[in-house]
Coordinates of C-alpha atoms in Angstrom, one line a residue:
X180 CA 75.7 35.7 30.3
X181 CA 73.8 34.6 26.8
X182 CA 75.8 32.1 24.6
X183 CA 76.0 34.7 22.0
X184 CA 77.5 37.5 24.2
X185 CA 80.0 34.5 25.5
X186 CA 80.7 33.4 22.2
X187 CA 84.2 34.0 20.1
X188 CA 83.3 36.6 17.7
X189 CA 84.3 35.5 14.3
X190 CA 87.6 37.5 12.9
X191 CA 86.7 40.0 10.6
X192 CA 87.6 39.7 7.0
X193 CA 90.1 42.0 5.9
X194 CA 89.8 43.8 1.9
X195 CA 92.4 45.8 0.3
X196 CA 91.6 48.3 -2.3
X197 CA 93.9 49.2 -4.5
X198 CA 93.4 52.0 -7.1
X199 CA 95.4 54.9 -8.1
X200 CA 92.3 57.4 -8.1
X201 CA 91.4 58.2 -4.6
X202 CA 87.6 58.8 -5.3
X203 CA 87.2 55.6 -6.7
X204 CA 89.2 54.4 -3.3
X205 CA 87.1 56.2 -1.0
X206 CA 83.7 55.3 -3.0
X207 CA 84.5 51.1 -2.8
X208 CA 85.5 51.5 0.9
X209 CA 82.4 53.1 2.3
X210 CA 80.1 50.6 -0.1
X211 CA 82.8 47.6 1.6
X212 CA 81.7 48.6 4.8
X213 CA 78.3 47.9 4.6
X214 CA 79.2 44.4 4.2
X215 CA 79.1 42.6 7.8
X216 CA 82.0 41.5 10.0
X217 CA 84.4 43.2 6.9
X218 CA 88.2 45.4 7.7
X219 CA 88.6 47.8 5.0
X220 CA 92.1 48.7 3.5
X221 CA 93.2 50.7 0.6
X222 CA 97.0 51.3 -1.3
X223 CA 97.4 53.1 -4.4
X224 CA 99.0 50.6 -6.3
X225 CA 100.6 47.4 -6.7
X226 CA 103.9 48.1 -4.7
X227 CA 101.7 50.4 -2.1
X228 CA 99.6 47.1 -2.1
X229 CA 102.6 44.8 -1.2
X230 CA 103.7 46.3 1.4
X231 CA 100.9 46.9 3.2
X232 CA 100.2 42.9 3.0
X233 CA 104.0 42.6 4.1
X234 CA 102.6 44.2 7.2
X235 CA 99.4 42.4 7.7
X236 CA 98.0 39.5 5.2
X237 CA 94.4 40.3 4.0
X238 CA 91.7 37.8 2.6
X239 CA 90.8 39.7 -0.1
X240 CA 92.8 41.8 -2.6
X241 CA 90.5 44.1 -5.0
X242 CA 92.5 46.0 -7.8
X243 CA 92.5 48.4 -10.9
X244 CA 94.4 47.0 -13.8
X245 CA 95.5 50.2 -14.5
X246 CA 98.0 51.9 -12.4
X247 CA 101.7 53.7 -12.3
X248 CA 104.8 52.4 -10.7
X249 CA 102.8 48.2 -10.8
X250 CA 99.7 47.9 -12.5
X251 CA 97.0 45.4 -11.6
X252 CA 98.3 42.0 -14.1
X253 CA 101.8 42.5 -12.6
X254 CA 100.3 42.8 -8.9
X255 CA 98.2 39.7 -9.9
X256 CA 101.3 37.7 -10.8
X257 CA 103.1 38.4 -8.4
X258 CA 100.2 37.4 -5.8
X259 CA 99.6 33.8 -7.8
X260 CA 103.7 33.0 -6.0
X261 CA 102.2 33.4 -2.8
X262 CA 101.9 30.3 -0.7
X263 CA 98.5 31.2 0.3
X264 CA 97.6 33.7 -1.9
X265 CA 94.8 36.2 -1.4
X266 CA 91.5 36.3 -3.5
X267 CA 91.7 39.3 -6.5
X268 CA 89.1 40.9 -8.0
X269 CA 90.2 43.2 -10.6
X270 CA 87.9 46.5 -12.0
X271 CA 88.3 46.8 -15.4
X272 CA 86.9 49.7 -18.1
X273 CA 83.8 48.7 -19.7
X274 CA 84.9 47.3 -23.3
X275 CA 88.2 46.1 -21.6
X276 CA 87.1 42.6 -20.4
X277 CA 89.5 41.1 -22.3
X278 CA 92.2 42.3 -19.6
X279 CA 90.0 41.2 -17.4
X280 CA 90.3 37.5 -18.8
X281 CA 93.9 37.8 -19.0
X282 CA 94.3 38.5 -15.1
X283 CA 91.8 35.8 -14.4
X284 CA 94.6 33.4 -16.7
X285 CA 97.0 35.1 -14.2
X286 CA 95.3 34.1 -10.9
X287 CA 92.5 36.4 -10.3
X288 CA 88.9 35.5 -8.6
X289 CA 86.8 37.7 -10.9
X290 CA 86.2 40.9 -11.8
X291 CA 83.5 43.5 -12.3
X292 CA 83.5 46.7 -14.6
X293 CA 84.1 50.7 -14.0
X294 CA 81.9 52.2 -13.5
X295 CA 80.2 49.6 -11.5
X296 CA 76.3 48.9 -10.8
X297 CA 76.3 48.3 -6.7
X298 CA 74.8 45.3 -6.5
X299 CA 77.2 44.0 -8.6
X300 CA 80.0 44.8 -6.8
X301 CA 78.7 43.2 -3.6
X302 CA 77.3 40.5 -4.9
X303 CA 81.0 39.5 -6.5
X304 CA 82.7 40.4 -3.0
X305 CA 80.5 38.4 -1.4
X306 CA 81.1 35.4 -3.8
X307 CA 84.6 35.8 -3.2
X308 CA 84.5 36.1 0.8
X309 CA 82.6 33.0 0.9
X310 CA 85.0 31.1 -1.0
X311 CA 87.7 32.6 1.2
X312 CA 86.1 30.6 4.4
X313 CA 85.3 27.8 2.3
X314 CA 88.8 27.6 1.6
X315 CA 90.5 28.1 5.3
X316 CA 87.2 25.2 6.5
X317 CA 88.7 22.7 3.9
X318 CA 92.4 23.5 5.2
X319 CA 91.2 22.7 8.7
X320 CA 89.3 19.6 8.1
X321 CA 92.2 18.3 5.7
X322 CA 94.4 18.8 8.7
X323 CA 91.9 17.4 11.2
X324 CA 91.5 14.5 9.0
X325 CA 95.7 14.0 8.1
X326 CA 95.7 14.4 12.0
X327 CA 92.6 12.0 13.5
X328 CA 94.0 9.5 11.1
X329 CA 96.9 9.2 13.6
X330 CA 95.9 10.6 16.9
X331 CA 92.3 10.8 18.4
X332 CA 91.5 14.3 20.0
X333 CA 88.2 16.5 20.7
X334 CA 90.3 19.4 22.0
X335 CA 90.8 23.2 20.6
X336 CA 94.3 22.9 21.3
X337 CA 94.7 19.7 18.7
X338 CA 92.4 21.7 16.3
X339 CA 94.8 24.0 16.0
X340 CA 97.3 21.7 16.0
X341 CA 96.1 20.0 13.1
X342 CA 95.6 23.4 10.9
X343 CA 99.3 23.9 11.1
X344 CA 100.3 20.2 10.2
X345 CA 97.9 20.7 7.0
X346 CA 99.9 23.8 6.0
X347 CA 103.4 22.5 6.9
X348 CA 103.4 19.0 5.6
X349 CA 102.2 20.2 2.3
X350 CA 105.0 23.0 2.2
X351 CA 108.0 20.3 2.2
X352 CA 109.7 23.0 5.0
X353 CA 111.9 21.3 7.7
X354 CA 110.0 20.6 10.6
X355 CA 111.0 20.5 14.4
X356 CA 108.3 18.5 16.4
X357 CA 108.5 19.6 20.2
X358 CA 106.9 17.8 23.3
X359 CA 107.2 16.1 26.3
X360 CA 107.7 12.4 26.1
X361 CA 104.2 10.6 25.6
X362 CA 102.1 13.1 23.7
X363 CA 102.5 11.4 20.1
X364 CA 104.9 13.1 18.4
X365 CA 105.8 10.5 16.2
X366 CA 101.9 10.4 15.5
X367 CA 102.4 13.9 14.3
X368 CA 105.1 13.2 12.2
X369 CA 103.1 10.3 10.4
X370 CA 100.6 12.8 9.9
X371 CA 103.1 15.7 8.1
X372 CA 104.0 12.7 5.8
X373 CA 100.5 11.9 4.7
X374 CA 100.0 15.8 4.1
X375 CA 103.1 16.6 2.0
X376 CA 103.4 16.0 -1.8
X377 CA 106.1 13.2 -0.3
X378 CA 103.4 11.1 0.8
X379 CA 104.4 8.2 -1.8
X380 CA 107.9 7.9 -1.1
X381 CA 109.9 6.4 1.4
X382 CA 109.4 7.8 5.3
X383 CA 112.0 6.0 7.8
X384 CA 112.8 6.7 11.2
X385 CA 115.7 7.0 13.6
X386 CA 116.1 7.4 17.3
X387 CA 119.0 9.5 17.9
X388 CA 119.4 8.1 21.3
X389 CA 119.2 4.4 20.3
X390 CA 122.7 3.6 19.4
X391 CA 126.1 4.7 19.9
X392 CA 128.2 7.4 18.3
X393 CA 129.7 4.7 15.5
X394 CA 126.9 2.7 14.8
X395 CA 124.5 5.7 14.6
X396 CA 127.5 7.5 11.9
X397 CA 126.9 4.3 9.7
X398 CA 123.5 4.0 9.8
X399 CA 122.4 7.2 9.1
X400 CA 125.2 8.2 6.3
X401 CA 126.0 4.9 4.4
X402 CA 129.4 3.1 4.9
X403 CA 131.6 1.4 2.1
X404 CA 132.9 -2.3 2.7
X405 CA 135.7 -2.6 4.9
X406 CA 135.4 1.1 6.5
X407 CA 135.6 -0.1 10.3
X408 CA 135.8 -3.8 11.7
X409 CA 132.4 -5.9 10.9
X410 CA 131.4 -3.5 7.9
X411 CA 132.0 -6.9 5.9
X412 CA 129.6 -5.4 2.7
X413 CA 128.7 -2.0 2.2
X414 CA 125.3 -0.2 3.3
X415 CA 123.8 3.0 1.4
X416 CA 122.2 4.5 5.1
X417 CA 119.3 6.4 6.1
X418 CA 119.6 9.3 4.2
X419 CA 120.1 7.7 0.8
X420 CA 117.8 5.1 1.4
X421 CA 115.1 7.7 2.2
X422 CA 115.9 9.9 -1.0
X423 CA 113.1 11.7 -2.7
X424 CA 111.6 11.2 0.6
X425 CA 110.8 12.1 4.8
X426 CA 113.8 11.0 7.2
X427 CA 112.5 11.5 11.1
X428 CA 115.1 12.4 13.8
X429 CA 113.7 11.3 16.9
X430 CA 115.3 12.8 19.9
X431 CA 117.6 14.5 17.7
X432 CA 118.8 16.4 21.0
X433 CA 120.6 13.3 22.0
X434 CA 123.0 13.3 18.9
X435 CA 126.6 13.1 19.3
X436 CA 128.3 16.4 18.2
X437 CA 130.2 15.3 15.4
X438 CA 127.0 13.7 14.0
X439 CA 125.5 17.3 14.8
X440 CA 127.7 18.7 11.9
X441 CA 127.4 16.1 9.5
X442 CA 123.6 16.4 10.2
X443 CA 124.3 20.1 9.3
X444 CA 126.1 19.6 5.8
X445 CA 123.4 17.5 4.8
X446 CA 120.7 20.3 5.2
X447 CA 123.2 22.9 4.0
X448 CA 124.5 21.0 1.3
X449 CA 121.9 18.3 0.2
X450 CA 124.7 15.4 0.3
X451 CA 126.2 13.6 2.6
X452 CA 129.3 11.3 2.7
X453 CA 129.4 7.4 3.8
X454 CA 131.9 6.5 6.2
X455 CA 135.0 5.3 4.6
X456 CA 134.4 7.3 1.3
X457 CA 136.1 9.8 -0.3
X458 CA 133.2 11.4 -2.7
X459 CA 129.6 13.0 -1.3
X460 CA 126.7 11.8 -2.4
X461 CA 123.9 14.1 -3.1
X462 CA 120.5 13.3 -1.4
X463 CA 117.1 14.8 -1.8
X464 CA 115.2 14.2 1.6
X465 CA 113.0 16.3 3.9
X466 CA 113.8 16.5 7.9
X467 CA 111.4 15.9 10.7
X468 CA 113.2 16.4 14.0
X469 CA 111.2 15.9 17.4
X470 CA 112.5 16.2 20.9
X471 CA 111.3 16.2 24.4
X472 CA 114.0 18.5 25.3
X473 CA 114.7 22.5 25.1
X474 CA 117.3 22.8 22.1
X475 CA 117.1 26.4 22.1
X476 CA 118.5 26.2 25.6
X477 CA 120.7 23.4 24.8
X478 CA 122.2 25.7 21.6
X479 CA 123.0 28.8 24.1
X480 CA 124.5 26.6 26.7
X481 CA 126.6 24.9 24.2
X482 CA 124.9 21.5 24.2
X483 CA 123.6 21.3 20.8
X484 CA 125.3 23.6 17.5
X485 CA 123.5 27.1 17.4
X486 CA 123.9 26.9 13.3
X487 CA 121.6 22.9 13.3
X488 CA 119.4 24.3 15.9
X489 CA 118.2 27.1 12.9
X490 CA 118.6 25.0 10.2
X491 CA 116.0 22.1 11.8
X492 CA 113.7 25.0 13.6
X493 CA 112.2 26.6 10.2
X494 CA 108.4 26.0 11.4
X495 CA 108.3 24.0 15.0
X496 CA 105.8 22.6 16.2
X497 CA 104.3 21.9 19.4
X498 CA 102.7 18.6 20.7
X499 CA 100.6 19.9 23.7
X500 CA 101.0 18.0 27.2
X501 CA 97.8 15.9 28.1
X502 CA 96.9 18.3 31.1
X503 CA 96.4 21.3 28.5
X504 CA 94.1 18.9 26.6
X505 CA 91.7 17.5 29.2
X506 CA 88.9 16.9 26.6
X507 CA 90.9 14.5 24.8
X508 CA 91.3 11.8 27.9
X509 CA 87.9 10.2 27.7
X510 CA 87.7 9.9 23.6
X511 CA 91.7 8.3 24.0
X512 CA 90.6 6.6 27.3
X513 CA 88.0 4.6 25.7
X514 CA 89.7 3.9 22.6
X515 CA 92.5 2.0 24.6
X516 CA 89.2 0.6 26.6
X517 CA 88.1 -1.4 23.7
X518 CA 91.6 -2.1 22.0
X519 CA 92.7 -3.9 25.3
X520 CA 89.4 -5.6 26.3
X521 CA 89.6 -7.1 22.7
X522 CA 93.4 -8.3 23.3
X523 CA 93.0 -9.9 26.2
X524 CA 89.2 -11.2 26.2
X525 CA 88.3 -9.9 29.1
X526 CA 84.4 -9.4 27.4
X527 CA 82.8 -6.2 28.3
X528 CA 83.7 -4.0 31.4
X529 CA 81.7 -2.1 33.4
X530 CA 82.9 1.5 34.1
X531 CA 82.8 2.8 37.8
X532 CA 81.0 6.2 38.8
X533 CA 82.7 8.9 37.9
X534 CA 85.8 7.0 36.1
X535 CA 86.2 9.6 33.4
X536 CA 85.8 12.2 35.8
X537 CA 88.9 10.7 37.9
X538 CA 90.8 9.7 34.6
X539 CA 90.7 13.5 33.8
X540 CA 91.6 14.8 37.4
X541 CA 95.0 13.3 37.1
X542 CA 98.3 15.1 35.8
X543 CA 99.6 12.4 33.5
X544 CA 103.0 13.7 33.5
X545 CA 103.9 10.4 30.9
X546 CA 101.3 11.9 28.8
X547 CA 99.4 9.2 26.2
X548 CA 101.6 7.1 26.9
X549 CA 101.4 6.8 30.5
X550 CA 97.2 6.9 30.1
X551 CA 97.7 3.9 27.5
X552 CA 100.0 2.0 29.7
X553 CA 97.6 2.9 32.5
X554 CA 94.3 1.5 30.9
X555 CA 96.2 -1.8 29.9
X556 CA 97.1 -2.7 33.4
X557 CA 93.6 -2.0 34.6
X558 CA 92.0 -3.8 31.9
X559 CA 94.8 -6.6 32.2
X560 CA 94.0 -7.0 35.8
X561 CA 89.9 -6.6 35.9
X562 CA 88.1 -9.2 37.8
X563 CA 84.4 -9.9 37.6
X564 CA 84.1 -7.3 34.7
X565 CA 84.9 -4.6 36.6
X566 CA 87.4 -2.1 36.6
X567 CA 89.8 -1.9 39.3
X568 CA 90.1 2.2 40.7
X569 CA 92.5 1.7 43.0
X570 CA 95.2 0.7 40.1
X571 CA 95.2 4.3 38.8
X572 CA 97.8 6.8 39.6
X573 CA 97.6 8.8 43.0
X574 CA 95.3 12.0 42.1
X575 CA 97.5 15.2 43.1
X576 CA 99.1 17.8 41.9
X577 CA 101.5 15.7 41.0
X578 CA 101.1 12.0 40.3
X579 CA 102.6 9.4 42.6
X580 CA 104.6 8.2 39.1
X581 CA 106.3 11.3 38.4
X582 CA 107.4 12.3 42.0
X583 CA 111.1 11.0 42.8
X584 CA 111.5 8.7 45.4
X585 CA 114.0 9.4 48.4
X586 CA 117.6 7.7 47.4
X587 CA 118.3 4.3 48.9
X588 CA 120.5 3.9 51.5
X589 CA 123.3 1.7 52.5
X590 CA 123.2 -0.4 55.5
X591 CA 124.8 1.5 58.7
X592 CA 128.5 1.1 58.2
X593 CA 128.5 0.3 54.4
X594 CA 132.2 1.7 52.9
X595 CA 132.3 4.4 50.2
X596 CA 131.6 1.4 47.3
X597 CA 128.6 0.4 48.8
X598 CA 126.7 3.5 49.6
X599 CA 127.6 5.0 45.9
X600 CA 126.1 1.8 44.5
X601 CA 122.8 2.0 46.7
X602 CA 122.1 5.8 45.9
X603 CA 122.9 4.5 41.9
X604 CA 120.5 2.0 42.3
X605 CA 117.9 4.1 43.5
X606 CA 118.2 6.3 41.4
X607 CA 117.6 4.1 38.5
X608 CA 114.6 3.2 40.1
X609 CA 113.1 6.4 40.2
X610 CA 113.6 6.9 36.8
X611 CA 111.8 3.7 35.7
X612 CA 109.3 4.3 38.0
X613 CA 108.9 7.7 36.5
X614 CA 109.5 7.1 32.7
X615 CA 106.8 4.3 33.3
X616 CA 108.8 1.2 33.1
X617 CA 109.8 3.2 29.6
X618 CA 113.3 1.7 29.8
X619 CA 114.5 4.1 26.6
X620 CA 112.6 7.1 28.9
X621 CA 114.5 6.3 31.6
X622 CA 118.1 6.2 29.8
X623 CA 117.2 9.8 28.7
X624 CA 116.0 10.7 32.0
X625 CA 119.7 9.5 33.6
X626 CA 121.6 10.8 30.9
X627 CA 122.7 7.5 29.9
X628 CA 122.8 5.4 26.9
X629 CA 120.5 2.3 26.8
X630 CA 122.8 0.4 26.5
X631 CA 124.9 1.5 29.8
X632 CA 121.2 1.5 31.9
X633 CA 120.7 -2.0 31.0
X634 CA 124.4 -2.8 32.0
X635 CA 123.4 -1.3 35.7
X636 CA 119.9 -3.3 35.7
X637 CA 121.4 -6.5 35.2
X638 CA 124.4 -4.9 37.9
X639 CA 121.4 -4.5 40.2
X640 CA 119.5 -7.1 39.4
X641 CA 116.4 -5.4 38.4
X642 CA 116.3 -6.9 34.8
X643 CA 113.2 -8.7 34.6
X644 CA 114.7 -9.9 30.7
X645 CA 110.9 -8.7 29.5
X646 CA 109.9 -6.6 27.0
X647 CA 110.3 -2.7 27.0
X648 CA 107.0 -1.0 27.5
X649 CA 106.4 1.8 24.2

């Protein structure tokens, strides 16, 4: 098969004519068509016109000024309100140009006169569908480039990813980022920020999962002096602190439910209400929410409040899994190449046959972050300047890191106490061992707080007292 027969034809431009007198209508459509790669619609006025782009949106919008029921200048106005608005071209009567400049003042592309010389026409229409792709080709590479600027990617699948961060971070919509654990949400979020008319102001983050019920009450909402034991001076809290700004809910699956409906006033509402005060406070911030987990799921099994599950998923967005994006493991495999052989002075390294090839064979259920944490020890443990193969992962369906291991057992004879604590304690193991050493990861993976898996670490005697791998 030839590389143009296998090729992704382009989609074909859609035009809407709109004109009250249906020769005119049927004359502009057949001269449309001649035009390549081109979708040819027609409405008989401005209200015919709006719902037929109700139904289906169109690139190219070209209208009479004069019409019953909504005339052209109205249908122009009420285009301009659009978030992405068509192109117009409005047909005016020769001697009338001056409407014509009043609906270009309006919002309109251009305009050509009635009755019209043909190559006119075209040559206008043409203007106008070129500056249609020019326009969706700067959208994508503003995306790409809000995008690259925090993750690297070659893939089709982070393309499109990057379109839709262009045209939600410069919206200011509430944004649900969803993922598995690894594949850079947070990098996505960064990215939202630098695309939204935000960009200057104040962008903090919060794990949802990183403290407990009362401590994550105060520092999200503020407390007033003296509101609970230790609150020796009072503290304004995230969302105040972030006003006129971008708060980010990370793992915002893992909050408590009463913080679930205070989280829900403040989107309802725009104010929220420090602990140990009697008066709101009103608060102008914009919500970005990620989670590894399924909250629609959660919100129909009970888990997580239907009503916050709507309110945080006005667009959502997904962070594809590693495996879907294959192309993208060599370009991020040999930037954390270079960024670890420079940390630890290792000098160059010589790759071994086929050790992209093998890189991109495995699942990476950890995602980025299991690849990153991968290519450190490798790089942290070459010898002679060579990479070490037999460090990576097991190759498989699924990786050696992401398969459970069987549950301890007690010694023969153990009681009750003993053989609980020995099927606990492997269990913790398999979730470090497949949450990467990711000791946060793991906590989610158990269902546990943090705090309560580093109580049974130090039970068991598996805390090392190092540092938690990100």
């Amino acid at each position: 098969m030839s590389d143009e027969a296998s090729a992704e034809p382009r989609p074909a431009a859609r035009i809407l004519v709109v004109d009250d007198d249906a020769g005119v209508r049927f004359t502009l459509r057949e001269l449309l068509r001649s035009l390549p790669g081109v979708e040819v619609n027609d409405a008989v006025d401005g209200a015919d016109a709006l719902e037929k782009l109700s139904e289906h949106p169109h690139d190219l919008i070209i209208s009479d000024l004069r019409m019953p029921r909504m005339d052209g200048m109205a249908l122009v106005r009420r285009l301009s309100t659009f978030p992405t608005a068509p192109r117009v071209i409005v047909i005016t009567a020769h001697g009338s140009e001056r409407f014509a400049v009043e609906a270009m003042k309006a919002g309109a592309y251009d305009y050509f006169r009635k009755p019209f010389d043909v190559d006119e026409l075209l040559a206008v229409v043409t203007r106008a569908l070129e500056s249609v792709r020019l326009r969706e080709e700067n959208a994508r590479l503003s995306g790409e480039l809000n995008l690259s600027r925090s993750l690297v990617f070659s893939s089709e699948p982070m393309a499109r990813l990057a379109q839709l961060v262009h045209l939600a971070g410069s919206r200011d919509v509430t944004v649900l980022l969803c993922g598995e654990s690894g594949t850079g949400k947070e990098r996505v979020a960064d990215a939202l920020v630098r695309a939204s008319p935000r960009a200057s102001r104040p962008f903090l983050r919060f794990n949802c999962a990183a403290l407990t019920e009362e401590l994550a009450e105060a520092e999200l909402f503020g407390h007033a002096r003296g509101a609970f034991t230790g609150a020796h001076r009072s503290r304004l809290g995230l969302f105040r602190e972030a006003d006129g700004g971008t708060l980010l809910l990370d793992e915002v699956g893992e909050l408590a439910p009463t913080l679930q409906a205070r989280l829900l006033r403040v989107l309802q509402e725009g104010e929220v209400r420090p602990v140990g005060e009697d008066r709101p406070v009103k608060v102008n911030v914009r919500i970005i929410a990620a989670t590894h987990r399924d909250l629609r799921r959660m919100a129909t099994e009970g888990a997580f409040r239907e009503d916050l599950y709507y309110r945080l998923n006005v667009v959502q967005l997904r962070v594809p899994p590693l495996r879907e994006r294959p192309e993208d493991i060599p370009v991020l495999a040999r930037l954390f190449l270079d960024r670890f052989i420079d940390r630890f002075h290792t000098g160059p390294l010589k790759m071994p046959d086929g050790f992209f090839e093998r890189l991109r064979a495995l699942p990476w259920p950890g995602n980025v972050r299991e690849l990153e944490n991968t290519l450190e020890s490798l790089v942290a443990l070459s010898s002679g300047g060579v990479l070490n193969l037999e460090q990576l992962p097991a190759a498989g369906p699924v990786a050696e890191t992401a398969r459970p291991a069987a549950p301890q057992e007690a010694p023969l004879g153990a009681g009750l106490k003993e053989r609980v604590e020995a099927y606990e304690r492997g269990l913790v193991l398999d979730a470090l061992r497949m949450a990467s050493g990711n000791r946060s990861e793991a906590a989610r993976r158990l269902g546990i707080g943090r705090a309560t898996l580093h109580d049974k670490l130090r039970k068991y005697g598996l805390d090392d007292g190092g540092e938690e791998r990100m």
